[in-house]
PDB file of C-alpha atoms in Angstrom:
ATOM      1  CA  UNK R   1       0.000   0.000   0.000  1.00  0.00           C
ATOM      2  CA  UNK R   2       1.265   3.457  -0.949  1.00  0.00           C
ATOM      3  CA  UNK R   3       1.107   6.525   1.281  1.00  0.00           C
ATOM      4  CA  UNK R   4       0.195  10.068   0.289  1.00  0.00           C
ATOM      5  CA  UNK R   5       0.090  13.197   2.437  1.00  0.00           C
ATOM      6  CA  UNK R   6      -2.691  15.771   2.264  1.00  0.00           C
ATOM      7  CA  UNK R   7      -2.343  19.296   3.688  1.00  0.00           C
ATOM      8  CA  UNK R   8      -5.705  20.954   4.482  1.00  0.00           C
ATOM      9  CA  UNK R   9      -4.598  23.339   7.253  1.00  0.00           C
ATOM     10  CA  UNK R  10      -2.235  26.316   7.049  1.00  0.00           C
ATOM     11  CA  UNK R  11      -2.230  27.319  10.731  1.00  0.00           C
ATOM     12  CA  UNK R  12       1.559  27.147  10.790  1.00  0.00           C
ATOM     13  CA  UNK R  13       3.834  27.847  13.734  1.00  0.00           C
ATOM     14  CA  UNK R  14       5.268  31.304  13.102  1.00  0.00           C
ATOM     15  CA  UNK R  15       2.195  32.647  11.313  1.00  0.00           C
ATOM     16  CA  UNK R  16       1.639  33.713   7.736  1.00  0.00           C
ATOM     17  CA  UNK R  17       5.272  34.555   7.012  1.00  0.00           C
ATOM     18  CA  UNK R  18       6.257  30.990   7.919  1.00  0.00           C
ATOM     19  CA  UNK R  19       3.839  29.229   5.554  1.00  0.00           C
ATOM     20  CA  UNK R  20       6.081  29.200   2.466  1.00  0.00           C
ATOM     21  CA  UNK R  21       9.078  27.797   4.312  1.00  0.00           C
ATOM     22  CA  UNK R  22       6.954  25.127   5.980  1.00  0.00           C
ATOM     23  CA  UNK R  23       5.474  24.110   2.618  1.00  0.00           C
ATOM     24  CA  UNK R  24       8.971  23.657   1.210  1.00  0.00           C
ATOM     25  CA  UNK R  25       9.872  21.508   4.230  1.00  0.00           C
ATOM     26  CA  UNK R  26       6.667  19.492   3.751  1.00  0.00           C
ATOM     27  CA  UNK R  27       7.710  18.695   0.190  1.00  0.00           C
ATOM     28  CA  UNK R  28      11.159  17.600   1.330  1.00  0.00           C
ATOM     29  CA  UNK R  29       9.734  15.498   4.172  1.00  0.00           C
ATOM     30  CA  UNK R  30       7.122  13.803   1.970  1.00  0.00           C
ATOM     31  CA  UNK R  31       9.706  12.842  -0.646  1.00  0.00           C
ATOM     32  CA  UNK R  32      12.158  11.621   1.980  1.00  0.00           C
ATOM     33  CA  UNK R  33       9.416   9.483   3.506  1.00  0.00           C
ATOM     34  CA  UNK R  34       8.767   7.784   0.168  1.00  0.00           C
ATOM     35  CA  UNK R  35       5.237   9.124  -0.260  1.00  0.00           C
ATOM     36  CA  UNK R  36       3.801   8.813  -3.744  1.00  0.00           C
ATOM     37  CA  UNK R  37       1.572  11.883  -3.746  1.00  0.00           C
ATOM     38  CA  UNK R  38       1.284  15.259  -2.019  1.00  0.00           C
ATOM     39  CA  UNK R  39      -1.983  17.174  -2.132  1.00  0.00           C
ATOM     40  CA  UNK R  40      -3.667  20.311  -0.850  1.00  0.00           C
ATOM     41  CA  UNK R  41      -7.342  21.159  -0.926  1.00  0.00           C
ATOM     42  CA  UNK R  42      -9.308  23.363  -3.302  1.00  0.00           C
ATOM     43  CA  UNK R  43     -10.950  25.784  -0.896  1.00  0.00           C
ATOM     44  CA  UNK R  44     -10.874  29.502  -0.218  1.00  0.00           C
ATOM     45  CA  UNK R  45     -12.502  29.410   3.242  1.00  0.00           C
ATOM     46  CA  UNK R  46     -11.442  26.826   5.808  1.00  0.00           C
ATOM     47  CA  UNK R  47     -13.855  23.909   6.194  1.00  0.00           C
ATOM     48  CA  UNK R  48     -15.798  23.237   9.396  1.00  0.00           C
ATOM     49  CA  UNK R  49     -14.587  19.623   9.161  1.00  0.00           C
ATOM     50  CA  UNK R  50     -11.131  20.684  10.353  1.00  0.00           C
ATOM     51  CA  UNK R  51     -12.533  22.200  13.536  1.00  0.00           C
ATOM     52  CA  UNK R  52     -11.227  25.621  12.517  1.00  0.00           C
ATOM     53  CA  UNK R  53     -13.245  28.731  11.628  1.00  0.00           C
ATOM     54  CA  UNK R  54     -13.642  29.804   7.990  1.00  0.00           C
ATOM     55  CA  UNK R  55     -11.329  32.767   8.653  1.00  0.00           C
ATOM     56  CA  UNK R  56      -8.380  30.431   9.220  1.00  0.00           C
ATOM     57  CA  UNK R  57      -5.536  30.705   6.678  1.00  0.00           C
ATOM     58  CA  UNK R  58      -6.235  29.065   3.311  1.00  0.00           C
ATOM     59  CA  UNK R  59      -4.154  29.122   0.133  1.00  0.00           C
ATOM     60  CA  UNK R  60      -5.372  28.861  -3.460  1.00  0.00           C
ATOM     61  CA  UNK R  61      -4.722  25.298  -4.527  1.00  0.00           C
ATOM     62  CA  UNK R  62      -3.073  25.422  -7.933  1.00  0.00           C
ATOM     63  CA  UNK R  63      -0.815  28.330  -6.989  1.00  0.00           C
ATOM     64  CA  UNK R  64       0.306  26.268  -3.998  1.00  0.00           C
ATOM     65  CA  UNK R  65       1.001  23.241  -6.205  1.00  0.00           C
ATOM     66  CA  UNK R  66       3.137  25.401  -8.486  1.00  0.00           C
ATOM     67  CA  UNK R  67       5.205  26.404  -5.465  1.00  0.00           C
ATOM     68  CA  UNK R  68       5.507  22.773  -4.386  1.00  0.00           C
ATOM     69  CA  UNK R  69       6.547  21.756  -7.904  1.00  0.00           C
ATOM     70  CA  UNK R  70       9.553  24.049  -7.591  1.00  0.00           C
ATOM     71  CA  UNK R  71      10.488  22.613  -4.189  1.00  0.00           C
ATOM     72  CA  UNK R  72      10.136  18.899  -4.999  1.00  0.00           C
ATOM     73  CA  UNK R  73      11.493  16.619  -7.686  1.00  0.00           C
ATOM     74  CA  UNK R  74       9.788  13.220  -7.708  1.00  0.00           C
ATOM     75  CA  UNK R  75       6.517  13.258  -5.766  1.00  0.00           C
ATOM     76  CA  UNK R  76       3.232  13.602  -7.651  1.00  0.00           C
ATOM     77  CA  UNK R  77       1.179  16.722  -6.971  1.00  0.00           C
ATOM     78  CA  UNK R  78      -2.549  17.401  -7.071  1.00  0.00           C
ATOM     79  CA  UNK R  79      -5.620  18.778  -5.371  1.00  0.00           C
ATOM     80  CA  UNK R  80      -7.822  16.603  -3.214  1.00  0.00           C
ATOM     81  CA  UNK R  81      -9.876  17.669  -4.988  1.00  0.00           C
ATOM     82  CA  UNK R  82     -10.606  20.377  -7.549  1.00  0.00           C
ATOM     83  CA  UNK R  83     -14.123  21.768  -7.178  1.00  0.00           C
ATOM     84  CA  UNK R  84     -15.745  21.644 -10.606  1.00  0.00           C
ATOM     85  CA  UNK R  85     -17.549  24.947 -10.062  1.00  0.00           C
ATOM     86  CA  UNK R  86     -14.500  27.129  -9.473  1.00  0.00           C
ATOM     87  CA  UNK R  87     -12.892  27.234 -12.933  1.00  0.00           C
ATOM     88  CA  UNK R  88     -14.116  26.996 -16.503  1.00  0.00           C
ATOM     89  CA  UNK R  89     -13.126  23.499 -17.683  1.00  0.00           C
ATOM     90  CA  UNK R  90     -11.145  24.727 -20.686  1.00  0.00           C
ATOM     91  CA  UNK R  91      -9.025  26.897 -18.396  1.00  0.00           C
ATOM     92  CA  UNK R  92      -8.829  24.122 -15.808  1.00  0.00           C
ATOM     93  CA  UNK R  93      -7.402  21.690 -18.356  1.00  0.00           C
ATOM     94  CA  UNK R  94      -4.764  24.285 -19.215  1.00  0.00           C
ATOM     95  CA  UNK R  95      -3.937  24.901 -15.542  1.00  0.00           C
ATOM     96  CA  UNK R  96      -3.434  21.191 -14.864  1.00  0.00           C
ATOM     97  CA  UNK R  97      -1.373  20.680 -18.013  1.00  0.00           C
ATOM     98  CA  UNK R  98       0.822  23.646 -17.021  1.00  0.00           C
ATOM     99  CA  UNK R  99       1.414  22.071 -13.613  1.00  0.00           C
ATOM    100  CA  UNK R 100       2.320  18.817 -15.322  1.00  0.00           C
ATOM    101  CA  UNK R 101       4.804  20.457 -17.696  1.00  0.00           C
ATOM    102  CA  UNK R 102       6.490  22.564 -15.022  1.00  0.00           C
ATOM    103  CA  UNK R 103       6.696  19.653 -12.566  1.00  0.00           C
ATOM    104  CA  UNK R 104       8.187  17.299 -15.133  1.00  0.00           C
ATOM    105  CA  UNK R 105       5.082  15.167 -15.550  1.00  0.00           C
ATOM    106  CA  UNK R 106       3.938  14.877 -11.923  1.00  0.00           C
ATOM    107  CA  UNK R 107       0.408  16.312 -11.998  1.00  0.00           C
ATOM    108  CA  UNK R 108      -2.577  14.391 -10.626  1.00  0.00           C
ATOM    109  CA  UNK R 109      -6.016  15.662 -11.657  1.00  0.00           C
ATOM    110  CA  UNK R 110      -8.245  15.223  -8.631  1.00  0.00           C
ATOM    111  CA  UNK R 111     -11.790  16.479  -9.164  1.00  0.00           C
ATOM    112  CA  UNK R 112     -15.220  16.385  -7.562  1.00  0.00           C
ATOM    113  CA  UNK R 113     -18.641  17.990  -7.795  1.00  0.00           C
ATOM    114  CA  UNK R 114     -17.916  20.680  -5.122  1.00  0.00           C
ATOM    115  CA  UNK R 115     -20.049  21.097  -2.020  1.00  0.00           C
ATOM    116  CA  UNK R 116     -19.050  24.085   0.171  1.00  0.00           C
ATOM    117  CA  UNK R 117     -22.035  26.375  -0.355  1.00  0.00           C
ATOM    118  CA  UNK R 118     -20.944  29.043   2.131  1.00  0.00           C
ATOM    119  CA  UNK R 119     -17.686  29.503   0.253  1.00  0.00           C
ATOM    120  CA  UNK R 120     -19.492  29.886  -3.068  1.00  0.00           C
ATOM    121  CA  UNK R 121     -22.005  32.371  -1.698  1.00  0.00           C
ATOM    122  CA  UNK R 122     -19.334  34.288   0.170  1.00  0.00           C
ATOM    123  CA  UNK R 123     -17.145  34.810  -2.880  1.00  0.00           C
ATOM    124  CA  UNK R 124     -19.932  35.231  -5.418  1.00  0.00           C
ATOM    125  CA  UNK R 125     -19.337  31.921  -7.212  1.00  0.00           C
ATOM    126  CA  UNK R 126     -22.513  30.364  -8.662  1.00  0.00           C
ATOM    127  CA  UNK R 127     -23.574  27.262  -6.746  1.00  0.00           C
ATOM    128  CA  UNK R 128     -25.862  25.181  -8.966  1.00  0.00           C
ATOM    129  CA  UNK R 129     -28.054  22.329  -7.824  1.00  0.00           C
ATOM    130  CA  UNK R 130     -26.484  18.965  -7.052  1.00  0.00           C
ATOM    131  CA  UNK R 131     -27.743  17.471 -10.305  1.00  0.00           C
ATOM    132  CA  UNK R 132     -26.325  20.352 -12.350  1.00  0.00           C
ATOM    133  CA  UNK R 133     -22.969  20.168 -10.602  1.00  0.00           C
ATOM    134  CA  UNK R 134     -22.705  16.512 -11.563  1.00  0.00           C
ATOM    135  CA  UNK R 135     -23.658  17.340 -15.155  1.00  0.00           C
ATOM    136  CA  UNK R 136     -20.912  19.955 -15.182  1.00  0.00           C
ATOM    137  CA  UNK R 137     -18.481  17.447 -13.661  1.00  0.00           C
ATOM    138  CA  UNK R 138     -19.116  14.952 -16.451  1.00  0.00           C
ATOM    139  CA  UNK R 139     -18.716  17.604 -19.139  1.00  0.00           C
ATOM    140  CA  UNK R 140     -15.503  18.807 -17.491  1.00  0.00           C
ATOM    141  CA  UNK R 141     -14.086  15.282 -17.580  1.00  0.00           C
ATOM    142  CA  UNK R 142     -14.955  15.039 -21.274  1.00  0.00           C
ATOM    143  CA  UNK R 143     -13.427  18.442 -22.049  1.00  0.00           C
ATOM    144  CA  UNK R 144     -10.180  17.658 -20.232  1.00  0.00           C
ATOM    145  CA  UNK R 145      -9.894  14.328 -22.042  1.00  0.00           C
ATOM    146  CA  UNK R 146     -10.373  16.113 -25.348  1.00  0.00           C
ATOM    147  CA  UNK R 147      -7.875  18.861 -24.550  1.00  0.00           C
ATOM    148  CA  UNK R 148      -5.259  16.305 -23.497  1.00  0.00           C
ATOM    149  CA  UNK R 149      -5.581  14.524 -26.830  1.00  0.00           C
ATOM    150  CA  UNK R 150      -3.508  16.398 -29.460  1.00  0.00           C
ATOM    151  CA  UNK R 151      -5.564  14.789 -32.219  1.00  0.00           C
ATOM    152  CA  UNK R 152      -8.803  16.340 -30.911  1.00  0.00           C
ATOM    153  CA  UNK R 153      -8.510  20.129 -30.872  1.00  0.00           C
ATOM    154  CA  UNK R 154     -11.904  20.880 -32.383  1.00  0.00           C
ATOM    155  CA  UNK R 155     -15.079  22.153 -30.726  1.00  0.00           C
ATOM    156  CA  UNK R 156     -16.963  20.802 -27.753  1.00  0.00           C
ATOM    157  CA  UNK R 157     -20.709  21.300 -27.471  1.00  0.00           C
ATOM    158  CA  UNK R 158     -22.293  20.285 -24.173  1.00  0.00           C
ATOM    159  CA  UNK R 159     -25.302  21.312 -22.166  1.00  0.00           C
ATOM    160  CA  UNK R 160     -23.349  23.690 -19.937  1.00  0.00           C
ATOM    161  CA  UNK R 161     -20.095  24.347 -21.810  1.00  0.00           C
ATOM    162  CA  UNK R 162     -19.364  25.215 -25.411  1.00  0.00           C
ATOM    163  CA  UNK R 163     -15.805  25.525 -26.663  1.00  0.00           C
ATOM    164  CA  UNK R 164     -15.023  26.563 -30.225  1.00  0.00           C
ATOM    165  CA  UNK R 165     -11.514  25.068 -29.982  1.00  0.00           C
ATOM    166  CA  UNK R 166      -9.789  22.775 -27.512  1.00  0.00           C
ATOM    167  CA  UNK R 167      -6.154  23.563 -28.270  1.00  0.00           C
ATOM    168  CA  UNK R 168      -3.790  22.755 -25.395  1.00  0.00           C
ATOM    169  CA  UNK R 169      -0.145  23.391 -26.168  1.00  0.00           C
ATOM    170  CA  UNK R 170       2.115  22.233 -24.744  1.00  0.00           C
ATOM    171  CA  UNK R 171       0.432  18.972 -23.998  1.00  0.00           C
ATOM    172  CA  UNK R 172       1.060  17.396 -20.572  1.00  0.00           C
ATOM    173  CA  UNK R 173       4.283  15.438 -20.386  1.00  0.00           C
ATOM    174  CA  UNK R 174       2.260  12.574 -18.951  1.00  0.00           C
ATOM    175  CA  UNK R 175      -1.519  12.578 -19.197  1.00  0.00           C
ATOM    176  CA  UNK R 176      -2.544  13.416 -15.609  1.00  0.00           C
ATOM    177  CA  UNK R 177      -4.157  10.642 -13.636  1.00  0.00           C
ATOM    178  CA  UNK R 178      -7.857  11.436 -13.209  1.00  0.00           C
ATOM    179  CA  UNK R 179      -8.911  10.882  -9.604  1.00  0.00           C
ATOM    180  CA  UNK R 180     -12.607  11.346  -8.848  1.00  0.00           C
ATOM    181  CA  UNK R 181     -13.463  11.811  -5.181  1.00  0.00           C
ATOM    182  CA  UNK R 182     -16.600  10.777  -3.372  1.00  0.00           C
ATOM    183  CA  UNK R 183     -18.577   7.692  -2.524  1.00  0.00           C
ATOM    184  CA  UNK R 184     -21.951   8.530  -4.036  1.00  0.00           C
ATOM    185  CA  UNK R 185     -23.216   5.239  -5.391  1.00  0.00           C
ATOM    186  CA  UNK R 186     -25.512   6.453  -8.167  1.00  0.00           C
ATOM    187  CA  UNK R 187     -23.498   9.330  -9.625  1.00  0.00           C
ATOM    188  CA  UNK R 188     -19.929   9.620  -8.376  1.00  0.00           C
ATOM    189  CA  UNK R 189     -18.924   5.974  -8.633  1.00  0.00           C
ATOM    190  CA  UNK R 190     -20.597   5.743 -12.028  1.00  0.00           C
ATOM    191  CA  UNK R 191     -18.367   8.595 -13.212  1.00  0.00           C
ATOM    192  CA  UNK R 192     -15.325   6.809 -11.779  1.00  0.00           C
ATOM    193  CA  UNK R 193     -16.210   3.721 -13.810  1.00  0.00           C
ATOM    194  CA  UNK R 194     -16.593   5.747 -16.992  1.00  0.00           C
ATOM    195  CA  UNK R 195     -13.793   8.294 -16.704  1.00  0.00           C
ATOM    196  CA  UNK R 196     -11.614   7.751 -13.644  1.00  0.00           C
ATOM    197  CA  UNK R 197      -8.127   6.342 -13.268  1.00  0.00           C
ATOM    198  CA  UNK R 198      -8.548   6.425  -9.491  1.00  0.00           C
ATOM    199  CA  UNK R 199     -11.186   6.953  -6.831  1.00  0.00           C
ATOM    200  CA  UNK R 200     -10.962   8.455  -3.370  1.00  0.00           C
ATOM    201  CA  UNK R 201     -13.169   7.250  -0.527  1.00  0.00           C
ATOM    202  CA  UNK R 202     -13.429   8.049   3.170  1.00  0.00           C
ATOM    203  CA  UNK R 203     -11.907   5.216   5.169  1.00  0.00           C
ATOM    204  CA  UNK R 204     -14.605   4.868   7.816  1.00  0.00           C
ATOM    205  CA  UNK R 205     -14.332   1.079   7.984  1.00  0.00           C
ATOM    206  CA  UNK R 206     -13.125  -1.757   5.758  1.00  0.00           C
ATOM    207  CA  UNK R 207     -16.711  -2.985   5.512  1.00  0.00           C
ATOM    208  CA  UNK R 208     -18.031   0.339   4.236  1.00  0.00           C
ATOM    209  CA  UNK R 209     -15.180   0.757   1.750  1.00  0.00           C
ATOM    210  CA  UNK R 210     -15.658  -2.827   0.542  1.00  0.00           C
ATOM    211  CA  UNK R 211     -19.313  -2.035  -0.116  1.00  0.00           C
ATOM    212  CA  UNK R 212     -18.405   1.057  -2.127  1.00  0.00           C
ATOM    213  CA  UNK R 213     -15.897  -0.940  -4.157  1.00  0.00           C
ATOM    214  CA  UNK R 214     -18.527  -3.563  -4.885  1.00  0.00           C
ATOM    215  CA  UNK R 215     -20.772  -0.799  -6.219  1.00  0.00           C
ATOM    216  CA  UNK R 216     -17.896   0.534  -8.324  1.00  0.00           C
ATOM    217  CA  UNK R 217     -17.260  -2.948  -9.693  1.00  0.00           C
ATOM    218  CA  UNK R 218     -20.913  -3.217 -10.782  1.00  0.00           C
ATOM    219  CA  UNK R 219     -20.710   0.149 -12.537  1.00  0.00           C
ATOM    220  CA  UNK R 220     -17.566  -1.039 -14.316  1.00  0.00           C
ATOM    221  CA  UNK R 221     -19.351  -4.181 -15.463  1.00  0.00           C
ATOM    222  CA  UNK R 222     -22.235  -2.094 -16.802  1.00  0.00           C
ATOM    223  CA  UNK R 223     -19.967   0.092 -18.956  1.00  0.00           C
ATOM    224  CA  UNK R 224     -17.511  -2.648 -19.952  1.00  0.00           C
ATOM    225  CA  UNK R 225     -14.639  -1.225 -17.902  1.00  0.00           C
ATOM    226  CA  UNK R 226     -11.918  -3.327 -16.304  1.00  0.00           C
ATOM    227  CA  UNK R 227     -12.323  -2.660 -12.578  1.00  0.00           C
ATOM    228  CA  UNK R 228      -8.686  -3.567 -11.959  1.00  0.00           C
ATOM    229  CA  UNK R 229      -7.580  -0.541 -14.012  1.00  0.00           C
ATOM    230  CA  UNK R 230      -8.843   1.791 -11.264  1.00  0.00           C
ATOM    231  CA  UNK R 231      -6.580   2.745  -8.369  1.00  0.00           C
ATOM    232  CA  UNK R 232      -8.354   2.877  -5.009  1.00  0.00           C
ATOM    233  CA  UNK R 233      -7.358   5.502  -2.457  1.00  0.00           C
ATOM    234  CA  UNK R 234      -8.804   6.290   0.953  1.00  0.00           C
ATOM    235  CA  UNK R 235      -8.514   9.015   3.569  1.00  0.00           C
ATOM    236  CA  UNK R 236      -8.351   6.989   6.813  1.00  0.00           C
ATOM    237  CA  UNK R 237     -10.553   8.378   9.579  1.00  0.00           C
ATOM    238  CA  UNK R 238     -10.938   5.233  11.659  1.00  0.00           C
ATOM    239  CA  UNK R 239      -8.354   5.164  13.060  1.00  0.00           C
ATOM    240  CA  UNK R 240      -6.874   8.599  12.390  1.00  0.00           C
ATOM    241  CA  UNK R 241      -3.122   8.067  12.113  1.00  0.00           C
ATOM    242  CA  UNK R 242      -0.730   9.775  14.496  1.00  0.00           C
ATOM    243  CA  UNK R 243       2.972   9.258  15.182  1.00  0.00           C
ATOM    244  CA  UNK R 244       2.039   7.833  18.586  1.00  0.00           C
ATOM    245  CA  UNK R 245      -0.271   5.192  17.083  1.00  0.00           C
ATOM    246  CA  UNK R 246       1.806   4.082  14.099  1.00  0.00           C
ATOM    247  CA  UNK R 247       1.597   0.375  14.917  1.00  0.00           C
ATOM    248  CA  UNK R 248      -2.178   0.505  15.319  1.00  0.00           C
ATOM    249  CA  UNK R 249      -2.451   2.404  12.048  1.00  0.00           C
ATOM    250  CA  UNK R 250      -0.390  -0.152  10.115  1.00  0.00           C
ATOM    251  CA  UNK R 251      -2.503  -2.989  11.514  1.00  0.00           C
ATOM    252  CA  UNK R 252      -5.697  -1.198  10.532  1.00  0.00           C
ATOM    253  CA  UNK R 253      -4.452  -0.532   7.004  1.00  0.00           C
ATOM    254  CA  UNK R 254      -3.783  -4.239   6.523  1.00  0.00           C
ATOM    255  CA  UNK R 255      -7.548  -4.794   6.563  1.00  0.00           C
ATOM    256  CA  UNK R 256      -7.974  -2.169   3.832  1.00  0.00           C
ATOM    257  CA  UNK R 257      -5.162  -3.669   1.770  1.00  0.00           C
ATOM    258  CA  UNK R 258      -6.951  -7.017   1.842  1.00  0.00           C
ATOM    259  CA  UNK R 259     -10.006  -5.503   0.113  1.00  0.00           C
ATOM    260  CA  UNK R 260      -7.887  -3.893  -2.595  1.00  0.00           C
ATOM    261  CA  UNK R 261      -7.098  -0.384  -1.354  1.00  0.00           C
ATOM    262  CA  UNK R 262      -3.921   0.830  -3.032  1.00  0.00           C
ATOM    263  CA  UNK R 263      -3.152   4.072  -1.189  1.00  0.00           C
ATOM    264  CA  UNK R 264      -3.774   5.736   2.171  1.00  0.00           C
ATOM    265  CA  UNK R 265      -3.960   9.538   2.060  1.00  0.00           C
ATOM    266  CA  UNK R 266      -2.763  10.724   5.461  1.00  0.00           C
ATOM    267  CA  UNK R 267      -3.458  14.162   6.957  1.00  0.00           C
ATOM    268  CA  UNK R 268      -0.778  15.667   9.232  1.00  0.00           C
ATOM    269  CA  UNK R 269      -1.916  17.271  12.484  1.00  0.00           C
ATOM    270  CA  UNK R 270      -0.612  20.260  14.384  1.00  0.00           C
ATOM    271  CA  UNK R 271       1.168  23.447  13.373  1.00  0.00           C
ATOM    272  CA  UNK R 272       4.401  21.762  12.178  1.00  0.00           C
ATOM    273  CA  UNK R 273       3.222  19.313   9.498  1.00  0.00           C
ATOM    274  CA  UNK R 274       6.715  18.674   8.112  1.00  0.00           C
ATOM    275  CA  UNK R 275       7.891  17.391  11.504  1.00  0.00           C
ATOM    276  CA  UNK R 276       4.693  15.319  11.769  1.00  0.00           C
ATOM    277  CA  UNK R 277       5.466  13.728   8.384  1.00  0.00           C
ATOM    278  CA  UNK R 278       9.018  12.967   9.523  1.00  0.00           C
ATOM    279  CA  UNK R 279       7.589  11.221  12.581  1.00  0.00           C
ATOM    280  CA  UNK R 280       5.181   9.149  10.449  1.00  0.00           C
ATOM    281  CA  UNK R 281       7.805   8.211   7.846  1.00  0.00           C
ATOM    282  CA  UNK R 282       8.592   4.777   9.356  1.00  0.00           C
ATOM    283  CA  UNK R 283       5.039   3.719   8.443  1.00  0.00           C
ATOM    284  CA  UNK R 284       5.656   4.110   4.721  1.00  0.00           C
ATOM    285  CA  UNK R 285       7.868   1.042   4.103  1.00  0.00           C
ATOM    286  CA  UNK R 286       5.731  -1.013   6.469  1.00  0.00           C
ATOM    287  CA  UNK R 287       2.583  -0.176   4.506  1.00  0.00           C
ATOM    288  CA  UNK R 288       4.409  -0.924   1.248  1.00  0.00           C
ATOM    289  CA  UNK R 289       4.882  -4.486   2.494  1.00  0.00           C
ATOM    290  CA  UNK R 290       1.086  -4.913   2.628  1.00  0.00           C
ATOM    291  CA  UNK R 291       0.972  -5.001  -1.174  1.00  0.00           C
TER     292      UNK R 291
END
């Protein structure tokens, strides 16, 4: 099992002026640990889920990834995950391809239907209905696939988006892996089966994740997709990993590995995330032994 690190909080020891230096140290620590992926979130207000108020520090995601690209050399970089409502899909495809080119082919394209209504309303971003957001998500996936195919630079005509041309030059060095986040059984997992290279689920329990994967497998069968082509990732929340509970965490991840989970996306805690990653690093080779 691989390990990734996800950074959702920017309450850094030393305050705002210390954020950039800590991010650079995070990149160094994640690569030294052997992590396969480093992500930040696509939000402009802090989420209630972190236990912090919306006024807490938050960085724009793709700008942050550009900074991390310059301070890392091998780890893959992406958002967990891009909110489909925040950027026009033609521009989004260009943003992700730029990250891929400037990072030497390390971009991951994480995307979801978006959900944080307060953030949208606060910043004046339209927040369509759930059904429309999923329609826009599917069209965005189609547009990105078209823009990352140099043989298909013609128009795109969808219900919500119309592009006269889909030129994207330079093309990504490596077509970014498409990771679709969420466990919705009727819509999200269907989109994973049709368009995703990877999925991301909340690791509440092996039983719940196994159920979601069974649903994904059925969607794959319906569309003629090889289920084994899809990489499964989870954000473990039961148990939540800490340096003090590394052994318990490794034992718990063995149960997830048995049901086919390929990667655990771990969230550092505290105001010194680079040091937290250093403390968790011994878990990485142990999880790799799980297969």
